[in-house]
């Protein structure tokens, strides 16, 4: 018998790490890959897999406090599950590697592994089985739903959906606001120390406003919001100083604010992909003749675009207006019944979506014919 | 020696990989490739399993030595670069798979197994698994040739640590993956059941080349 795996590193709540990793979520935060214990798992306990993003591993362990399970941390380059899966860093390869080399098979008497649903853009369950003989299934989107899911074995509709609640919005605000405030505040500290704090506070306030209010506004309200922001920036400038530098700042502030408001947050929210994302204009298309009613698309779609048609053993693409083109349904469909299609009818075939992932600019670098 | 973090970033752009590796290794990478290939191919017609073939720089040398090669890499873009490098009728089989899947290849099916600059990117448990499985793929008298970033010893360790600070910072910011030099490559190869017959270091002790052979051969 191999050495018993360690528990997830304590403390599970580490305020310093929490603040640092939330403010700099844009950076990868790798933790060691491998098998961990949650509680006192035995050979019948479930095996849960995630990527080696430190923040996720700690939050997952917190959410699972009181459960007994095996946590398999796969090497995803310290990137969170959804981004790593879309970018090819949490793919079938990494899952197979974790299952085969971590020794998990020696600790359980089953071969079932629960993957995070958002890994569905990168990990093909059929391929995992073919390469490792482990049966993978997709659990809930959110770690908070895991205890209920493990308890009942049932994934409710709500567990399938990606939400963007206030807590997530504030984290996004921190992720973009903190580094920007630091850079701009730092620059001001060097050039004009009096501006540093007001500028940093302005950036922080605007980040919060952008992620909590702005995307939910209509165009008219966005205009008012923009004008109010410029007025606020100008007032701060006028109150802080009244010389030439202040005038210059007042002139630059609107430009800066416009940049913030129109900045491409490139896929960092679950609402839409960035404008660089080549496939944003493509539409998900269903070939009903190929569909055999396996419902895997329905199971993995984070926006619940599909409806089951049980009498016909088919699905219907009932809400494609909600589609964010994550490609999870295309990757998982065992019948290849789903694909992306351009307005002129050009297709991106499922195998291309499975094999070639998005780079940081949202491009899919297709350079090779698929290998067998 | 290059940090694997930077190599991984380079992997994102396979067309830049070879040039990048030359820069990162201060021009030594070609010599290392040659040494690996020379150690791996003893007789013309040797069957060589190359794990993590990348853009095929070592593959090319193995073929030039007269070997028949089974080359695997998990990145399809890298395999495409490797295929472009070599003649279409070269005796090489390309496999898009991870190192952990070599257990599906025939046991005792190869005279040599080559692992060039790929082990340091793996976790310790993955390395142990891959080396154990690689040893099982060797035929009687076969040899395993591994070259990778290793932990330097003595005063050179200090140099390595100093150099690693800026290197790790850049790598971490770019790809979030900071490679860990392998503490004792020869030791890990012996743990896989092989007898180490050659062990040398390059680039101020930061790059190791180790050859192991089947202990009962």
Short mmCIF file of N, CA and C in Angstrom, two decimals, chain A residues 15 34 78 81 94 110 137 279 283 293 328 341 349 358:
data_model
loop_
_atom_site.label_atom_id
_atom_site.label_comp_id
_atom_site.label_asym_id
_atom_site.label_seq_id
_atom_site.Cartn_x
_atom_site.Cartn_y
_atom_site.Cartn_z
N UNK A 15 -6.66 34.60 5.67
CA UNK A 15 -7.06 35.93 5.19
C UNK A 15 -6.03 36.56 4.25
N UNK A 34 -1.86 16.29 -7.20
CA UNK A 34 -1.82 14.99 -6.53
C UNK A 34 -3.08 14.72 -5.74
N UNK A 78 -1.86 25.97 -12.46
CA UNK A 78 -2.25 26.98 -11.48
C UNK A 78 -3.36 27.89 -11.97
N UNK A 81 -10.41 26.29 -13.15
CA UNK A 81 -10.94 25.20 -13.97
C UNK A 81 -11.48 25.67 -15.32
N UNK A 94 -4.55 15.93 -18.92
CA UNK A 94 -4.22 16.20 -17.51
C UNK A 94 -5.07 15.32 -16.58
N UNK A 110 -13.72 1.63 -6.68
CA UNK A 110 -14.55 1.97 -7.84
C UNK A 110 -13.69 2.76 -8.83
N UNK A 137 -17.90 11.78 -14.70
CA UNK A 137 -19.17 12.49 -14.89
C UNK A 137 -19.01 13.90 -14.34
N UNK A 279 -14.76 33.48 -32.25
CA UNK A 279 -15.95 32.66 -32.46
C UNK A 279 -17.23 33.29 -31.90
N UNK A 283 -22.45 30.67 -34.47
CA UNK A 283 -23.62 30.18 -33.75
C UNK A 283 -23.49 28.69 -33.53
N UNK A 293 -30.42 11.83 -28.38
CA UNK A 293 -31.01 12.03 -27.06
C UNK A 293 -30.15 11.52 -25.91
N UNK A 328 -18.78 23.63 -24.64
CA UNK A 328 -18.86 22.41 -23.82
C UNK A 328 -19.75 21.36 -24.49
N UNK A 341 -21.17 27.30 -36.39
CA UNK A 341 -21.37 27.63 -37.80
C UNK A 341 -21.39 29.14 -37.96
N UNK A 349 -15.66 22.05 -37.01
CA UNK A 349 -16.09 20.70 -36.66
C UNK A 349 -15.77 20.38 -35.19
N UNK A 358 -8.42 27.63 -26.98
CA UNK A 358 -8.28 29.07 -27.18
C UNK A 358 -7.01 29.57 -26.51
#
